[in-house]
Coordinates of C-alpha atoms in Angstrom, one line a residue:
M1 CA 135.4 68.0 89.1
N2 CA 134.1 66.3 92.3
N3 CA 134.6 69.4 94.4
S4 CA 132.6 71.4 91.9
S5 CA 129.8 69.0 91.8
D6 CA 129.6 68.9 95.6
G7 CA 129.6 72.6 95.8
H8 CA 126.8 72.8 93.3
S9 CA 124.7 70.1 95.0
G10 CA 125.3 72.0 98.3
R11 CA 123.9 75.2 96.9
Q12 CA 120.8 73.6 95.3
P13 CA 119.2 72.4 98.6
K14 CA 120.0 75.8 100.1
L15 CA 118.2 77.6 97.2
A16 CA 115.3 75.1 97.4
A17 CA 114.9 75.6 101.1
A18 CA 115.0 79.4 100.7
T19 CA 112.5 79.3 97.8
L20 CA 110.1 77.1 99.9
A21 CA 110.4 79.5 102.8
A22 CA 109.9 82.5 100.5
L23 CA 106.7 80.8 99.1
G24 CA 105.3 80.8 102.7
I25 CA 106.1 84.5 103.3
V26 CA 106.2 86.4 100.0
F27 CA 103.6 84.9 97.7
G28 CA 100.7 84.3 100.1
D29 CA 99.1 87.7 99.3
I30 CA 99.1 87.4 95.6
G31 CA 98.4 83.7 95.8
T32 CA 95.0 84.1 97.4
S33 CA 93.7 86.7 94.9
P34 CA 91.9 84.0 92.8
L35 CA 89.5 83.8 95.8
Y36 CA 87.8 87.1 94.8
S37 CA 89.5 88.8 91.9
F38 CA 87.8 87.2 88.9
R39 CA 84.4 87.3 90.7
E40 CA 84.8 91.0 91.2
C41 CA 85.3 91.6 87.4
F42 CA 81.6 90.8 86.8
A43 CA 80.1 91.9 90.1
P44 CA 77.4 94.7 89.8
H45 CA 79.5 97.5 91.4
G46 CA 76.3 99.6 91.9
I47 CA 75.7 99.7 88.1
D48 CA 74.8 97.3 85.3
P49 CA 77.3 94.4 85.5
T50 CA 79.5 93.5 82.7
P51 CA 77.7 90.9 80.5
L52 CA 78.8 87.4 81.4
T53 CA 79.5 86.1 77.9
A54 CA 82.1 83.6 76.8
T55 CA 84.0 86.4 74.9
N56 CA 84.0 88.7 77.9
L57 CA 85.2 86.0 80.2
V58 CA 88.1 85.3 78.0
G59 CA 88.8 89.0 77.8
A60 CA 88.8 89.4 81.6
A61 CA 91.1 86.4 82.0
S62 CA 93.4 87.9 79.4
L63 CA 93.6 91.2 81.3
I64 CA 94.5 89.5 84.5
V65 CA 97.1 87.2 82.9
W66 CA 98.9 90.1 81.2
A67 CA 98.6 92.3 84.4
L68 CA 100.5 89.5 86.2
I69 CA 103.1 89.3 83.4
L70 CA 103.7 93.0 82.9
V71 CA 103.2 94.5 86.4
V72 CA 104.5 91.6 88.6
S73 CA 106.9 89.6 86.4
V74 CA 108.5 92.4 84.3
K75 CA 108.3 95.4 86.6
Y76 CA 108.9 93.9 90.0
V77 CA 110.5 90.5 89.6
L78 CA 112.8 91.3 86.7
I79 CA 113.5 95.0 87.3
I80 CA 112.6 96.5 90.7
L81 CA 114.1 93.6 92.6
R82 CA 117.5 94.5 91.2
L83 CA 117.2 97.8 93.0
D84 CA 118.1 96.4 96.4
N85 CA 119.9 98.5 98.9
K86 CA 122.7 96.0 99.8
G87 CA 120.1 93.3 100.1
E88 CA 117.2 95.3 101.6
G89 CA 114.1 96.1 99.6
G90 CA 110.9 98.1 100.0
I91 CA 110.0 101.6 99.2
L92 CA 111.9 103.2 102.1
A93 CA 115.1 101.3 101.3
L94 CA 114.7 102.5 97.7
S95 CA 114.4 106.1 98.7
A96 CA 117.5 105.7 101.0
L97 CA 119.4 104.3 98.0
I98 CA 118.5 107.3 95.9
R99 CA 119.5 109.8 98.5
S100 CA 122.9 108.1 99.2
G101 CA 123.5 107.9 95.4
A102 CA 122.7 111.5 94.9
R103 CA 125.1 112.6 97.6
R104 CA 127.8 110.3 96.3
L105 CA 127.4 112.0 92.9
G106 CA 127.9 115.4 94.5
G107 CA 124.2 116.4 94.3
R108 CA 121.9 117.7 97.0
D109 CA 120.0 115.3 99.3
P110 CA 116.6 115.2 97.6
K111 CA 114.1 115.6 100.5
S112 CA 111.2 115.0 98.1
V113 CA 112.5 111.4 97.7
L114 CA 112.3 110.8 101.4
L115 CA 108.8 112.2 101.5
L116 CA 107.7 109.9 98.7
G117 CA 109.3 107.0 100.5
L118 CA 107.4 107.9 103.7
A119 CA 104.1 108.2 101.7
G120 CA 104.6 104.8 100.2
S121 CA 105.5 103.3 103.6
S122 CA 102.4 104.7 105.1
L123 CA 100.3 103.2 102.4
I124 CA 101.8 99.8 103.0
Y125 CA 100.8 100.1 106.7
A126 CA 97.3 100.7 105.6
D127 CA 97.4 97.8 103.2
G128 CA 98.7 95.6 106.0
M129 CA 95.4 96.1 107.7
I130 CA 93.1 95.2 104.8
T131 CA 95.1 92.3 103.2
P132 CA 94.7 89.9 106.1
S133 CA 91.1 90.9 106.6
I134 CA 89.9 90.3 103.0
S135 CA 92.1 87.2 102.5
V136 CA 90.9 85.4 105.6
L137 CA 87.2 86.5 105.1
S138 CA 87.2 85.4 101.4
A139 CA 88.6 82.0 102.3
V140 CA 86.3 81.3 105.3
E141 CA 83.3 82.3 103.1
G142 CA 83.8 78.9 101.4
L143 CA 81.8 77.6 104.3
S144 CA 78.7 79.3 102.9
V145 CA 79.3 77.5 99.6
V146 CA 79.5 74.1 101.4
S147 CA 76.3 75.0 103.4
P148 CA 74.4 78.3 103.6
N149 CA 73.6 77.5 107.3
L150 CA 77.3 78.0 108.1
S151 CA 77.3 81.6 107.0
Q152 CA 76.7 82.9 110.5
Y153 CA 80.1 81.4 111.6
V154 CA 82.2 83.1 109.0
V155 CA 83.1 86.3 110.9
P156 CA 83.8 84.6 114.3
I157 CA 86.0 82.0 112.6
A158 CA 87.8 84.6 110.6
I159 CA 88.6 86.6 113.8
L160 CA 89.9 83.5 115.6
I161 CA 92.2 82.7 112.6
L162 CA 93.5 86.3 112.6
I163 CA 94.3 86.2 116.3
G164 CA 96.2 82.9 115.9
M165 CA 98.1 84.2 112.9
F166 CA 99.3 87.3 114.7
A167 CA 100.2 85.3 117.8
I168 CA 102.8 83.2 115.9
Q169 CA 104.6 86.2 114.5
R170 CA 107.0 86.4 117.4
H171 CA 108.7 83.2 116.2
G172 CA 110.1 85.0 113.2
T173 CA 109.5 85.0 109.5
G174 CA 112.2 82.3 108.8
K175 CA 110.5 79.7 111.1
V176 CA 107.0 80.9 110.0
G177 CA 108.1 80.6 106.3
I178 CA 109.4 77.0 106.8
L179 CA 106.1 76.1 108.4
F180 CA 104.0 77.9 105.8
G181 CA 106.1 77.1 102.7
P182 CA 104.8 73.5 102.1
I183 CA 101.2 74.7 102.6
V184 CA 101.6 77.5 100.0
L185 CA 103.3 75.0 97.6
L186 CA 100.3 72.7 98.0
W187 CA 98.0 75.8 97.5
F188 CA 99.6 76.8 94.2
T189 CA 99.6 73.2 93.0
T190 CA 95.9 73.0 93.8
L191 CA 95.3 76.3 92.0
G192 CA 96.9 74.9 88.9
L193 CA 95.2 71.5 89.0
L194 CA 91.7 73.0 89.5
G195 CA 92.4 75.3 86.5
I196 CA 93.7 72.5 84.3
R197 CA 90.6 70.4 85.1
S198 CA 88.3 73.2 83.8
I199 CA 90.5 74.2 80.9
I200 CA 90.5 70.6 79.6
A201 CA 86.7 70.7 79.4
H202 CA 86.8 74.1 77.6
P203 CA 90.2 74.6 75.9
E204 CA 88.9 77.6 73.9
V205 CA 89.6 79.7 77.0
L206 CA 93.4 79.5 76.1
T207 CA 92.8 82.3 73.7
A208 CA 93.1 84.5 76.8
L209 CA 96.9 84.1 76.6
S210 CA 96.8 86.6 73.7
P211 CA 96.9 90.2 74.8
T212 CA 94.5 91.0 71.9
A213 CA 91.7 89.4 73.8
G214 CA 92.1 91.7 76.8
I215 CA 92.5 94.8 74.7
T216 CA 89.4 94.2 72.5
F217 CA 87.4 93.3 75.7
L218 CA 88.3 96.7 77.2
V219 CA 87.4 98.6 74.0
R220 CA 84.1 96.7 73.6
E221 CA 83.1 97.2 77.3
W222 CA 84.5 100.7 77.6
H223 CA 81.6 101.8 79.7
H224 CA 82.5 99.2 82.3
A225 CA 86.3 99.9 82.0
F226 CA 86.9 101.5 85.4
P227 CA 85.1 98.8 87.5
L228 CA 86.8 96.2 85.4
L229 CA 90.3 97.5 85.8
A230 CA 89.8 98.0 89.6
A231 CA 88.8 94.3 89.8
V232 CA 91.7 93.2 87.6
F233 CA 94.1 95.1 89.8
L234 CA 93.1 92.9 92.8
A235 CA 95.0 90.1 91.0
V236 CA 98.3 91.9 91.3
T237 CA 98.0 93.4 94.7
G238 CA 100.9 91.3 96.1
G239 CA 103.5 92.8 93.8
E240 CA 104.7 95.5 96.1
A241 CA 105.0 92.9 98.9
L242 CA 107.5 91.0 96.9
Y243 CA 109.8 94.0 97.0
A244 CA 109.2 94.9 100.6
D245 CA 110.1 91.3 101.7
L246 CA 113.3 91.2 99.6
G247 CA 115.5 91.5 102.7
H248 CA 114.0 88.4 104.3
F249 CA 115.1 86.0 101.5
G250 CA 117.0 87.7 98.7
T251 CA 116.3 88.1 95.0
R252 CA 117.0 84.6 93.6
P253 CA 114.6 82.6 95.8
I254 CA 111.8 85.1 95.0
R255 CA 112.4 84.9 91.3
V256 CA 112.6 81.1 91.3
G257 CA 109.4 80.8 93.4
W258 CA 107.5 83.2 91.2
F259 CA 108.3 81.8 87.7
T260 CA 108.3 78.1 88.7
V261 CA 105.4 77.9 91.1
A262 CA 103.3 81.0 91.7
L263 CA 102.8 82.4 88.2
P264 CA 101.9 79.1 86.5
G265 CA 99.4 78.3 89.3
L266 CA 97.7 81.7 89.1
V267 CA 97.4 81.8 85.3
L268 CA 96.0 78.3 85.1
N269 CA 93.4 79.0 87.9
Y270 CA 92.2 82.3 86.3
L271 CA 91.8 80.6 83.0
G272 CA 89.9 77.7 84.7
Q273 CA 87.5 80.2 86.4
A274 CA 86.8 81.8 83.0
A275 CA 86.1 78.3 81.5
L276 CA 83.8 77.4 84.3
L277 CA 81.7 80.5 84.0
S278 CA 81.5 80.2 80.3
Y279 CA 79.2 77.2 80.6
D280 CA 77.8 77.8 84.2
P281 CA 77.2 81.6 84.7
S282 CA 75.5 80.8 88.1
A283 CA 78.9 79.9 89.5
L284 CA 79.7 83.6 89.7
R285 CA 78.7 83.6 93.4
A286 CA 81.9 81.6 94.2
P287 CA 83.7 80.6 91.0
F288 CA 86.9 79.6 92.8
F289 CA 85.2 77.1 95.1
L290 CA 82.9 75.8 92.5
L291 CA 85.9 74.8 90.3
A292 CA 86.2 71.8 92.7
P293 CA 83.9 68.8 92.7
D294 CA 81.5 68.6 95.6
M295 CA 83.4 66.1 97.7
M296 CA 86.6 68.3 97.6
R297 CA 85.0 71.6 98.7
V298 CA 85.4 71.1 102.4
P299 CA 89.1 70.2 102.1
L300 CA 89.5 73.1 99.6
T301 CA 87.9 75.5 102.1
I302 CA 90.3 74.4 104.8
L303 CA 93.3 74.7 102.5
A304 CA 92.1 78.2 101.3
T305 CA 91.6 79.3 104.9
A306 CA 95.1 78.2 105.8
S307 CA 96.5 79.9 102.7
A308 CA 94.6 83.1 103.3
A309 CA 96.0 83.3 106.8
I310 CA 99.5 82.8 105.3
A311 CA 98.7 85.4 102.6
S312 CA 98.8 88.1 105.2
Q313 CA 102.4 87.2 106.0
A314 CA 103.8 89.2 103.1
L315 CA 102.4 92.5 104.2
I316 CA 103.0 91.8 107.9
S317 CA 106.6 91.0 107.3
G318 CA 106.9 94.0 105.0
A319 CA 105.5 96.2 107.8
F320 CA 108.1 94.9 110.2
S321 CA 110.9 95.6 107.8
L322 CA 109.6 99.1 107.0
T323 CA 109.3 100.0 110.7
T324 CA 112.8 98.9 111.4
Q325 CA 114.2 101.0 108.5
A326 CA 112.1 104.0 109.5
V327 CA 113.3 103.9 113.1
Q328 CA 116.9 103.6 112.0
L329 CA 116.5 106.5 109.6
G330 CA 115.0 108.7 112.3
C331 CA 111.5 108.8 110.7
L332 CA 109.9 107.1 113.7
P333 CA 110.6 107.0 117.5
R334 CA 112.5 104.0 118.8
V335 CA 110.3 100.9 119.2
R336 CA 111.1 97.4 120.4
I337 CA 112.6 95.4 117.6
R338 CA 113.4 91.7 117.9
H339 CA 115.8 90.0 115.4
T340 CA 114.5 86.5 115.0
S341 CA 117.3 84.9 113.0
E342 CA 121.0 84.5 113.7
H343 CA 121.7 84.0 110.0
S344 CA 119.4 86.6 108.2
V345 CA 119.6 90.1 109.8
G346 CA 116.6 91.1 107.7
Q347 CA 114.2 88.9 109.6
V348 CA 112.7 91.1 112.4
Y349 CA 109.6 91.2 114.6
V350 CA 108.1 94.4 115.9
P351 CA 105.6 93.7 118.7
S352 CA 103.9 97.1 118.7
I353 CA 103.2 96.9 114.9
N354 CA 102.0 93.3 115.3
R355 CA 99.5 94.4 118.0
F356 CA 98.2 97.3 116.0
L357 CA 97.7 95.3 112.8
M358 CA 95.9 92.5 114.8
V359 CA 93.4 94.9 116.4
A360 CA 92.8 96.8 113.1
C361 CA 92.1 93.5 111.2
I362 CA 89.7 92.3 113.9
V363 CA 87.8 95.7 113.7
L364 CA 87.7 95.5 109.9
V365 CA 86.3 92.0 109.8
A366 CA 83.7 92.7 112.5
T367 CA 82.6 95.9 110.7
F368 CA 82.6 94.9 107.0
K369 CA 81.6 91.2 107.6
S370 CA 82.3 90.1 104.0
S371 CA 85.1 90.1 101.4
A372 CA 82.8 91.8 98.8
A373 CA 82.2 94.7 101.2
L374 CA 86.0 95.0 101.9
A375 CA 86.8 94.9 98.2
G376 CA 85.7 98.5 98.0
A377 CA 88.5 99.5 100.5
Y378 CA 91.1 97.3 98.9
G379 CA 93.4 98.3 96.1
I380 CA 93.8 102.1 96.3
A381 CA 96.6 102.0 98.8
I382 CA 98.6 99.4 96.8
V383 CA 98.2 101.1 93.4
L384 CA 99.3 104.4 94.9
T385 CA 102.4 102.7 96.4
M386 CA 103.1 101.1 93.0
V387 CA 102.9 104.5 91.3
I388 CA 105.2 106.1 93.9
T389 CA 107.7 103.2 93.3
S390 CA 107.6 103.9 89.6
F391 CA 108.5 107.6 90.2
L392 CA 111.3 106.6 92.5
F393 CA 112.5 104.1 90.0
Y394 CA 113.4 107.0 87.6
S395 CA 115.8 108.6 90.2
A396 CA 117.1 105.2 91.3
A397 CA 118.0 104.1 87.8
R398 CA 119.9 107.3 87.2
T399 CA 121.8 107.4 90.6
A400 CA 122.3 103.7 91.2
W401 CA 122.7 102.3 87.6
G402 CA 123.9 105.5 85.8
W403 CA 121.1 105.4 83.3
S404 CA 120.5 108.4 81.1
G405 CA 117.5 110.5 81.7
K406 CA 116.0 109.4 78.4
K407 CA 116.4 105.7 79.1
A408 CA 115.1 106.0 82.7
G409 CA 112.2 108.1 81.5
V410 CA 111.1 105.6 78.8
V411 CA 111.0 102.7 81.3
T412 CA 109.3 104.8 84.0
G413 CA 106.8 106.0 81.3
L414 CA 106.0 102.3 80.4
F415 CA 105.4 101.5 84.1
L416 CA 103.0 104.5 84.5
I417 CA 101.1 103.6 81.3
L418 CA 100.3 100.3 83.0
E419 CA 99.6 101.7 86.5
L420 CA 97.8 105.1 86.0
P421 CA 94.7 103.5 84.5
F422 CA 94.6 101.2 87.5
L423 CA 95.0 104.2 89.8
A424 CA 92.1 106.0 88.0
A425 CA 89.9 103.0 88.3
N426 CA 90.6 102.5 92.0
S427 CA 90.0 106.2 92.7
L428 CA 86.3 105.5 92.1
K429 CA 86.3 103.2 95.1
I430 CA 87.2 106.0 97.5
I431 CA 83.6 106.7 98.4
H432 CA 82.9 102.9 98.7
G433 CA 85.5 102.3 101.4
G434 CA 88.7 103.3 99.7
W435 CA 88.8 106.4 102.0
L436 CA 89.8 104.1 104.9
P437 CA 93.3 103.1 103.8
L438 CA 93.9 106.7 102.7
V439 CA 92.9 108.0 106.2
V440 CA 95.2 105.4 107.9
A441 CA 98.1 106.2 105.5
G442 CA 97.5 110.0 106.2
I443 CA 97.7 109.4 109.9
A444 CA 100.9 107.3 109.6
M445 CA 102.5 109.9 107.3
S446 CA 101.6 112.7 109.7
I447 CA 103.3 110.8 112.6
M448 CA 106.5 110.3 110.6
V449 CA 106.6 113.9 109.3
T450 CA 105.9 115.2 112.8
W451 CA 108.7 113.1 114.3
L452 CA 111.2 114.4 111.6
W453 CA 110.0 118.0 112.2
G454 CA 110.2 117.7 116.0
R455 CA 113.7 116.2 115.8
A456 CA 114.9 119.0 113.5
R457 CA 113.4 121.6 115.8
L458 CA 115.0 120.0 118.9
Y459 CA 118.4 119.8 117.2
A460 CA 118.2 123.5 116.2
R461 CA 117.2 124.4 119.8
L462 CA 120.1 122.4 121.4
S463 CA 122.6 123.8 118.8
R464 CA 121.8 127.4 119.7
E465 CA 122.6 126.7 123.4
A466 CA 125.4 124.2 123.0
L467 CA 128.8 124.7 124.6
P468 CA 131.8 124.2 122.2
V469 CA 134.0 121.3 123.1
D470 CA 137.0 123.6 122.9
A471 CA 135.6 125.6 125.8
L472 CA 135.4 122.4 127.9
L473 CA 138.9 121.4 126.9
S474 CA 140.2 124.8 128.0
D475 CA 138.5 124.4 131.4
L476 CA 140.0 121.0 131.8
K477 CA 143.5 122.2 130.9
R478 CA 143.2 124.9 133.6
G479 CA 142.3 122.3 136.1
S480 CA 139.1 124.1 137.1
I481 CA 137.1 120.9 136.9
H482 CA 137.5 118.1 139.5
R483 CA 138.2 114.7 137.9
V484 CA 137.3 111.2 139.3
S485 CA 138.6 107.8 138.2
G486 CA 136.7 105.8 135.6
T487 CA 135.3 106.1 132.1
A488 CA 132.1 108.0 131.2
V489 CA 130.3 107.7 127.8
Y490 CA 128.0 110.5 126.8
M491 CA 125.7 110.2 123.8
S492 CA 126.5 113.2 121.5
G493 CA 124.6 114.6 118.5
R494 CA 127.5 116.7 117.1
G495 CA 131.2 116.5 117.2
D496 CA 132.0 120.1 118.1
T497 CA 129.6 120.7 121.0
V498 CA 129.3 119.3 124.6
P499 CA 126.4 116.9 125.1
T500 CA 123.6 118.3 127.3
A501 CA 123.9 115.3 129.7
L502 CA 127.5 116.2 130.4
L503 CA 126.6 119.8 131.2
H504 CA 123.9 118.6 133.6
N505 CA 126.3 116.2 135.2
L506 CA 128.9 119.0 135.8
K507 CA 126.1 121.3 137.1
H508 CA 124.8 118.8 139.6
N509 CA 127.8 116.6 140.5
Q510 CA 130.6 119.1 139.7
V511 CA 133.0 116.3 138.7
L512 CA 134.1 114.7 135.5
H513 CA 135.6 111.2 134.9
E514 CA 139.2 110.9 134.0
K515 CA 138.3 109.4 130.6
V516 CA 135.3 110.9 128.8
V517 CA 133.9 109.5 125.5
L518 CA 131.7 111.8 123.4
L519 CA 129.8 109.1 121.4
H520 CA 127.9 109.9 118.3
V521 CA 125.8 107.1 116.7
A522 CA 124.9 107.7 113.1
T523 CA 122.5 105.7 110.8
L524 CA 123.6 105.7 107.2
D525 CA 121.4 105.5 104.1
Q526 CA 122.5 101.9 103.5
P527 CA 121.4 98.7 105.2
Y528 CA 124.7 97.5 106.6
V529 CA 128.1 99.0 107.3
E530 CA 131.4 97.1 106.9
E531 CA 133.2 96.5 110.2
D532 CA 136.2 98.6 109.2
A533 CA 134.0 101.6 108.4
C534 CA 131.9 101.3 111.5
A535 CA 134.0 103.2 114.1
K536 CA 136.1 106.4 114.0
H537 CA 138.1 107.7 117.0
V538 CA 139.8 111.0 117.7
D539 CA 141.7 111.8 120.9
L540 CA 140.9 115.4 121.8
G541 CA 143.3 115.6 124.7
Q542 CA 142.7 116.0 128.4
G543 CA 141.3 112.5 128.6
V544 CA 138.4 113.4 126.2
H545 CA 137.8 111.1 123.2
R546 CA 135.5 111.6 120.2
V547 CA 134.0 108.3 118.9
D548 CA 131.7 108.0 115.9
L549 CA 129.8 104.7 115.3
N550 CA 128.1 104.2 112.0
F551 CA 125.3 101.6 111.5
G552 CA 123.2 100.8 108.5
F553 CA 119.4 101.1 108.8
A554 CA 119.1 97.3 108.9
D555 CA 121.9 96.8 111.4
T556 CA 121.3 96.2 115.1
P557 CA 122.9 99.3 116.9
D558 CA 124.8 97.3 119.5
V559 CA 126.9 100.1 121.0
P560 CA 128.8 98.2 123.7
E561 CA 129.8 95.5 121.2
A562 CA 131.0 98.1 118.7
L563 CA 133.0 100.0 121.4
K564 CA 134.6 96.7 122.5
K565 CA 135.5 95.3 119.1
R566 CA 135.5 97.9 116.4
L567 CA 137.8 100.6 117.8
P568 CA 141.6 100.4 117.5
E569 CA 143.1 98.1 120.1
A570 CA 145.0 100.9 121.8
V571 CA 141.9 102.9 122.6
R572 CA 139.2 100.3 123.1
F573 CA 136.8 100.9 126.0
H574 CA 135.4 98.1 128.1
P575 CA 131.6 98.8 128.3
G576 CA 131.3 96.8 131.5
K577 CA 133.5 99.2 133.3
A578 CA 132.2 102.4 131.9
T579 CA 129.2 104.6 132.9
F580 CA 126.8 105.6 130.2
F581 CA 125.2 109.0 130.7
L582 CA 121.9 109.6 128.8
G583 CA 119.7 112.7 128.6
R584 CA 115.9 112.2 129.2
E585 CA 114.2 115.4 128.0
T586 CA 110.7 116.6 128.7
Y587 CA 109.4 119.2 126.3
G588 CA 107.5 122.4 126.9
V589 CA 105.9 124.6 124.3
G590 CA 107.1 128.2 123.9
K591 CA 104.7 131.1 124.3
N592 CA 105.2 132.3 120.7
A593 CA 104.3 128.9 119.2
S594 CA 101.3 128.9 116.8
A595 CA 98.3 126.7 117.4
L596 CA 99.4 124.2 114.7
D597 CA 102.9 124.1 116.2
R598 CA 101.4 123.4 119.6
I599 CA 99.5 120.4 118.3
R600 CA 102.6 119.1 116.5
L601 CA 104.8 119.6 119.5
A602 CA 102.3 117.9 121.8
L603 CA 102.3 114.9 119.4
F604 CA 106.1 114.9 119.3
A605 CA 106.3 115.0 123.1
I606 CA 103.9 112.0 123.4
M607 CA 105.9 110.0 120.9
A608 CA 109.2 110.9 122.7
R609 CA 107.8 109.8 126.0
N610 CA 106.6 106.5 124.7
A611 CA 109.7 105.7 122.6
S612 CA 111.6 102.6 123.6
P613 CA 114.4 103.5 126.1
A614 CA 117.8 104.1 124.6
T615 CA 119.2 101.6 127.0
A616 CA 117.5 98.7 125.3
Y617 CA 117.7 100.2 121.8
F618 CA 121.5 100.6 121.9
R619 CA 121.9 97.5 124.0
L620 CA 123.6 99.3 126.9
P621 CA 124.2 97.4 130.1
P622 CA 121.3 98.6 132.3
G623 CA 123.4 98.6 135.5
R624 CA 125.9 101.0 133.9
V625 CA 123.4 103.7 132.7
V626 CA 122.7 107.1 134.4
E627 CA 119.8 109.2 133.0
L628 CA 119.8 113.0 133.6
G629 CA 116.5 114.8 133.1
A630 CA 116.1 118.2 131.4
Q631 CA 113.2 120.5 130.6
I632 CA 113.5 121.9 127.0
T633 CA 111.2 124.5 125.6
L634 CA 110.5 124.1 121.9

């Protein structure tokens, strides 16, 4: 009995710590939506605004509350989070789960699923630019509520906060989450207390908890329905980030944090804003800040600013995870990736993505200058990602859970009934700034598709000219190739052909090592690979060995460590005593290539030249690597 009690008490602090850290990373985005969401429901939007009556205020609050319940709580927290790919979440991990499941069931690899995953990932990159900008701006704008004379300092302060926020990313999401968690806990507590204070004064607003209030509001104000739904959607924009950050903390801390802290705080605050506006319509200029008494507005602005900076963390962390998965799946060129935790392999930091997002956010803040102006660009990318996730859910439920087509179709249909009206409403914002995230997502998608296309074209080109391994073995058996002592490891794309680097070594040096390892590194459609399934070895004879190393898309591809520890003891190679031969290709464009192909090949060549070196990516010992150049015409 005592042992059981100790074990339980040992697990509880661990869950509490993980939940607190998850609060600091996962819920910041959705937690700062009260700064602007309710205000936007009654903003002019270029037409006559929705009448600011008590009934309409209750209706708007009802729509937001039930959007939080149905879209975030039911769809994401209760259902989508269950579709983890061995602990990893996000739209790219979901598409990989579907593809591996389809192959396991004997079906074809559905390429359309990969394209949907890439489209959703591209949209999250675009959202990662806008979320920090609008969150920080909307918080710092509290200064203008405290004193209109401070308005001129809003943009410079917002830019300084963004720079500081991106500067601390290199310390890792775990440490950042521990730092931010208590602040976000205080933030949600404050949201709830401010809401309760206003609800007590006007308890009639509690009728918003009935979905009937929201439905009748939409019917009554049907001519304002699209602007209203676009504004309501701003309250659930952090839902997709919950899924993208799944690999950082796991399902249980996210669920506990949502239902015990985040959801209650959000619901109470939205009801409180509705109650405030029902007796003071002039508070519409800043209903969130005006919930607080005068003496508390400066501390509230400071807390809101800190929370808004933290809000960006969910999308930034999600962008890091997506980039890591895309590189491992071959959808992006190699980039420098730092693993920031010894205990959680899902916690990563990608310097290049961090720099890109920081510059983009600074440009957006300096250009749009206010959260109201940025609201036009916000939402379309996220709702498109949610719709794509719903379509992918149908395939995932069938391949991963074995659901029937009817059951999966019904649940997917319910998701789409909720989300397609939001998509239609947000589509009207395209001409008011919504085009920006779509353009950014289109560029990101083009880069990933071009990289996939270029790799396929390169593979086909090398395959046509490849020398079969059997031909090399025959030459070795005849003794026509001079051998020298030592072990040489050649990176190989296929098991039945000789690597280009080996052919170039023979051509220039006219020798071959006594022990030759043809090494093929594969990334599977799963986050992690069990140690006993990582390595496969075949002795081809004549001192030539074929080694296949399998990694998951969330694994760190440490080739020397795998060669040293994961092969059978009788054939293990010591990386410190071997020479690694790598090919470094430069690409030319064939005379018969079309104009479009020339553009795509030029972009592919630029990405290949700027990719992170294989030496660092595969963790090869730099002093044991030899690179052999080759010119390849595509």
